């Protein structure tokens, strides 16, 4: 990935712990002035000019967080130019590489057309995944919100109501939810593949964040909760079953998967959160349930890096096939408690699922009673 190459180049020259960008988020030993100067040296490879130094220090004094300052620096044109200097890879136009598989498709219940990539065989997913990894798509695509905001607090609250002893969040970004879980007394850890995300990890928990693919990381199978918020849709469907089985393995003697997925169509429990994008998707629901036309941007990259576009029933089936049980009663209790916030602030979160494995059926009643009583 682009930043992996970038950080490796820098660590060879800078020495010390500069190969670990997480140390930048240090609120206890660095002054604001030192922090900004360090960001310039680490990310822009130069001393801070007086104007830039004054600008960012003033922002910090006005209440901006260090994560926000870092976000502004790594989104600058100067940083992007530096990334390109260290990497031979640029985000190419995928449409130029396979023009025959891109087409304009009629939008569902809307005027006009939108660009789609037509899947002709399972190998097409492998190619898209290879392009995403090879060209560092997730490190080039900007940053998600790094602050501990109300959305993350609500996710953590929902997860805590499942009464986990030990949890693992997949695709944890900078570990905000992990930190909230640990603050609540839960032995929480996270997994992330983005170096840029790791540069924003909250310092107190940086040792609790694992880098890499969960299929390859040596983790003790003793978790009783796995969080995966907006993650599974990014996976290659050819290996989705491997990831779900790995989740089952990591849950050890039993536990829950709490996941938020952009599932399309109408779900019997949470309704329609994500309407169909293309006309031809409607006919797919009655057959396979995974759509062969992927919504893409003008350069042919899947929107937000999503490799799986599927309806809600298909997603449920993927987990049930691997031995999971959907806990509709628990979901319903969480909807009753949190939908007022979700609908008003983060409506896409409404398409969440709770799957269990190895849990006695009467356990769900205890969880529901806890949700209703706290």
Coordinates of N, CA and C in Angstrom, one line a residue, residues 258-345:
X258 N -21.6 -8.4 16.1 CA -22.4 -7.1 15.9 C -21.8 -6.4 14.7
X259 N -22.6 -6.4 13.7 CA -22.1 -5.8 12.4 C -23.2 -4.9 11.8
X260 N -22.6 -3.8 11.1 CA -23.4 -2.9 10.4 C -23.1 -3.1 8.9
X261 N -24.1 -3.4 8.1 CA -23.8 -3.7 6.6 C -24.8 -2.8 5.8
X262 N -24.3 -2.2 4.7 CA -25.2 -1.5 3.8 C -26.0 -2.6 3.0
X263 N -27.0 -3.2 3.6 CA -27.8 -4.2 2.9 C -28.9 -3.6 2.2
X264 N -29.2 -4.0 1.0 CA -30.2 -3.4 0.1 C -31.5 -4.1 0.2
X265 N -32.6 -3.4 -0.1 CA -33.9 -4.0 -0.1 C -34.5 -3.9 1.2
X266 N -35.7 -4.5 1.4 CA -36.5 -4.3 2.6 C -36.2 -5.5 3.5
X267 N -35.8 -5.2 4.7 CA -35.6 -6.3 5.8 C -36.8 -6.4 6.6
X268 N -37.1 -7.6 7.1 CA -38.3 -7.8 7.9 C -38.3 -7.1 9.2
X269 N -37.1 -6.8 9.7 CA -36.9 -6.1 11.0 C -36.6 -4.7 10.9
X270 N -35.6 -4.3 10.1 CA -35.3 -2.8 10.1 C -35.8 -2.1 8.9
X271 N -36.5 -2.8 8.1 CA -37.1 -2.1 6.9 C -36.2 -1.8 5.8
X272 N -36.4 -0.8 5.0 CA -35.6 -0.5 3.9 C -34.7 0.7 4.3
X273 N -33.4 0.5 4.4 CA -32.5 1.5 4.8 C -31.7 2.0 3.5
X274 N -31.4 1.0 2.7 CA -30.6 1.3 1.5 C -31.5 0.8 0.3
X275 N -32.1 1.8 -0.4 CA -32.8 1.4 -1.6 C -31.9 0.9 -2.8
X276 N -32.5 0.1 -3.7 CA -31.7 -0.3 -4.8 C -31.1 0.8 -5.6
X277 N -29.9 0.6 -6.2 CA -29.3 1.6 -7.0 C -29.7 1.5 -8.5
X278 N -29.7 0.2 -9.0 CA -30.0 0.0 -10.4 C -31.3 -0.8 -10.5
X279 N -31.9 -0.6 -11.7 CA -33.1 -1.4 -12.0 C -33.0 -2.9 -12.0
X280 N -31.8 -3.3 -12.5 CA -31.7 -4.8 -12.6 C -31.4 -5.5 -11.3
X281 N -31.2 -4.7 -10.2 CA -31.0 -5.3 -8.9 C -32.3 -6.0 -8.4
X282 N -33.5 -5.4 -8.8 CA -34.7 -5.9 -8.3 C -35.0 -7.3 -8.7
X283 N -34.6 -7.7 -9.9 CA -34.8 -9.0 -10.4 C -33.9 -10.1 -9.8
X284 N -32.7 -9.6 -9.2 CA -31.7 -10.4 -8.6 C -32.2 -10.9 -7.2
X285 N -33.0 -10.2 -6.6 CA -33.4 -10.5 -5.2 C -34.1 -11.9 -5.1
X286 N -34.8 -12.2 -6.2 CA -35.5 -13.5 -6.2 C -34.6 -14.7 -6.5
X287 N -33.3 -14.4 -6.8 CA -32.4 -15.5 -7.2 C -31.2 -15.5 -6.3
X288 N -30.1 -15.0 -6.7 CA -28.9 -15.1 -5.9 C -28.8 -14.1 -4.8
X289 N -29.2 -12.9 -5.0 CA -29.2 -11.9 -3.9 C -28.0 -11.1 -3.9
X290 N -26.9 -11.4 -4.6 CA -25.7 -10.6 -4.7 C -25.7 -10.0 -6.1
X291 N -25.6 -8.7 -6.2 CA -25.8 -8.0 -7.5 C -24.5 -8.1 -8.4
X292 N -24.7 -8.4 -9.6 CA -23.6 -8.5 -10.6 C -23.1 -7.1 -11.2
X293 N -23.9 -6.1 -10.9 CA -23.5 -4.7 -11.3 C -23.1 -3.9 -10.1
X294 N -21.8 -3.5 -10.0 CA -21.3 -2.8 -8.9 C -21.3 -1.3 -9.2
X295 N -21.9 -0.5 -8.3 CA -21.9 0.9 -8.4 C -20.4 1.4 -8.3
X296 N -20.0 2.2 -9.3 CA -18.6 2.7 -9.3 C -18.5 4.2 -9.5
X297 N -17.4 4.8 -9.3 CA -17.2 6.2 -9.5 C -16.7 6.4 -11.0
X298 N -16.4 7.6 -11.4 CA -16.2 7.9 -12.8 C -14.9 7.3 -13.3
X299 N -14.0 6.9 -12.4 CA -12.8 6.2 -12.8 C -12.9 4.7 -12.7
X300 N -14.1 4.2 -12.3 CA -14.3 2.8 -12.3 C -14.0 2.1 -10.9
X301 N -13.7 2.9 -9.9 CA -13.5 2.3 -8.6 C -14.8 2.1 -7.9
X302 N -15.0 0.9 -7.3 CA -16.3 0.7 -6.5 C -16.5 1.8 -5.5
X303 N -17.7 2.3 -5.4 CA -18.0 3.4 -4.4 C -17.6 2.9 -3.0
X304 N -16.8 3.8 -2.4 CA -16.3 3.5 -1.0 C -15.5 2.2 -0.9
X305 N -15.1 1.6 -2.0 CA -14.4 0.4 -1.9 C -15.2 -0.8 -1.7
X306 N -16.5 -0.7 -1.8 CA -17.4 -1.9 -1.6 C -17.3 -2.9 -2.7
X307 N -17.0 -4.1 -2.4 CA -16.9 -5.2 -3.3 C -18.2 -6.0 -3.4
X308 N -19.0 -6.0 -2.3 CA -20.2 -6.8 -2.2 C -21.4 -5.8 -2.1
X309 N -22.2 -5.9 -3.1 CA -23.5 -5.2 -3.1 C -24.6 -6.3 -3.1
X310 N -25.3 -6.4 -2.0 CA -26.3 -7.5 -1.9 C -27.5 -7.1 -1.1
X311 N -28.5 -7.9 -1.2 CA -29.7 -7.6 -0.4 C -29.7 -8.2 0.9
X312 N -30.5 -7.8 1.8 CA -30.4 -8.2 3.2 C -30.5 -9.7 3.5
X313 N -31.4 -10.3 2.7 CA -31.6 -11.8 2.9 C -30.3 -12.6 2.6
X314 N -29.6 -12.1 1.6 CA -28.4 -12.7 1.2 C -27.3 -12.6 2.3
X315 N -27.2 -11.5 2.9 CA -26.3 -11.3 4.0 C -26.6 -12.2 5.2
X316 N -27.9 -12.3 5.5 CA -28.3 -13.2 6.6 C -27.9 -14.6 6.3
X317 N -28.1 -15.0 5.1 CA -27.8 -16.4 4.7 C -26.3 -16.7 4.8
X318 N -25.5 -15.8 4.5 CA -24.0 -16.0 4.5 C -23.6 -16.4 6.0
X319 N -24.2 -15.7 7.0 CA -23.8 -16.1 8.3 C -24.5 -17.3 8.8
X320 N -25.7 -17.5 8.4 CA -26.4 -18.7 8.9 C -25.8 -20.0 8.3
X321 N -25.3 -19.9 7.0 CA -24.7 -21.0 6.4 C -23.4 -21.5 7.2
X322 N -22.8 -20.5 7.9 CA -21.6 -20.8 8.6 C -21.9 -21.1 10.1
X323 N -23.1 -21.3 10.4 CA -23.5 -21.8 11.8 C -24.0 -20.7 12.7
X324 N -24.1 -19.5 12.2 CA -24.6 -18.4 13.1 C -26.1 -18.3 13.1
X325 N -26.6 -17.7 14.1 CA -28.1 -17.5 14.3 C -28.3 -16.0 14.4
X326 N -29.3 -15.5 13.6 CA -29.6 -14.1 13.7 C -30.5 -13.9 15.0
X327 N -30.1 -13.0 15.8 CA -30.8 -12.7 17.1 C -31.7 -11.5 16.9
X328 N -32.9 -11.8 16.2 CA -33.8 -10.7 15.9 C -34.4 -10.0 17.1
X329 N -34.6 -10.8 18.2 CA -35.2 -10.2 19.4 C -34.2 -9.2 20.0
X330 N -33.0 -9.6 20.0 CA -32.0 -8.6 20.6 C -31.9 -7.4 19.7
X331 N -31.9 -7.6 18.4 CA -31.9 -6.5 17.4 C -33.1 -5.6 17.7
X332 N -34.2 -6.2 17.9 CA -35.4 -5.4 18.1 C -35.3 -4.5 19.3
X333 N -34.8 -5.1 20.4 CA -34.6 -4.3 21.6 C -33.7 -3.2 21.4
X334 N -32.6 -3.4 20.7 CA -31.6 -2.3 20.4 C -32.2 -1.2 19.5
X335 N -33.0 -1.7 18.6 CA -33.7 -0.7 17.7 C -34.6 0.2 18.5
X336 N -35.4 -0.4 19.4 CA -36.3 0.3 20.3 C -35.6 1.4 21.1
X337 N -34.4 1.0 21.5 CA -33.7 1.9 22.4 C -32.9 3.0 21.7
X338 N -32.4 2.7 20.5 CA -31.4 3.6 19.9 C -31.9 4.2 18.5
X339 N -33.0 3.7 18.0 CA -33.4 4.2 16.6 C -33.7 5.7 16.6
X340 N -34.1 6.3 17.7 CA -34.4 7.7 17.7 C -33.1 8.5 17.4
X341 N -32.0 8.0 17.9 CA -30.7 8.7 17.6 C -30.2 8.3 16.2
X342 N -30.3 7.0 15.9 CA -29.8 6.5 14.6 C -30.5 7.2 13.4
X343 N -31.8 7.2 13.5 CA -32.6 7.8 12.4 C -32.3 9.3 12.2
X344 N -32.1 10.0 13.3 CA -31.8 11.4 13.2 C -30.4 11.8 12.9
X345 N -29.4 10.9 13.2 CA -28.0 11.3 13.0 C -27.2 10.4 12.1

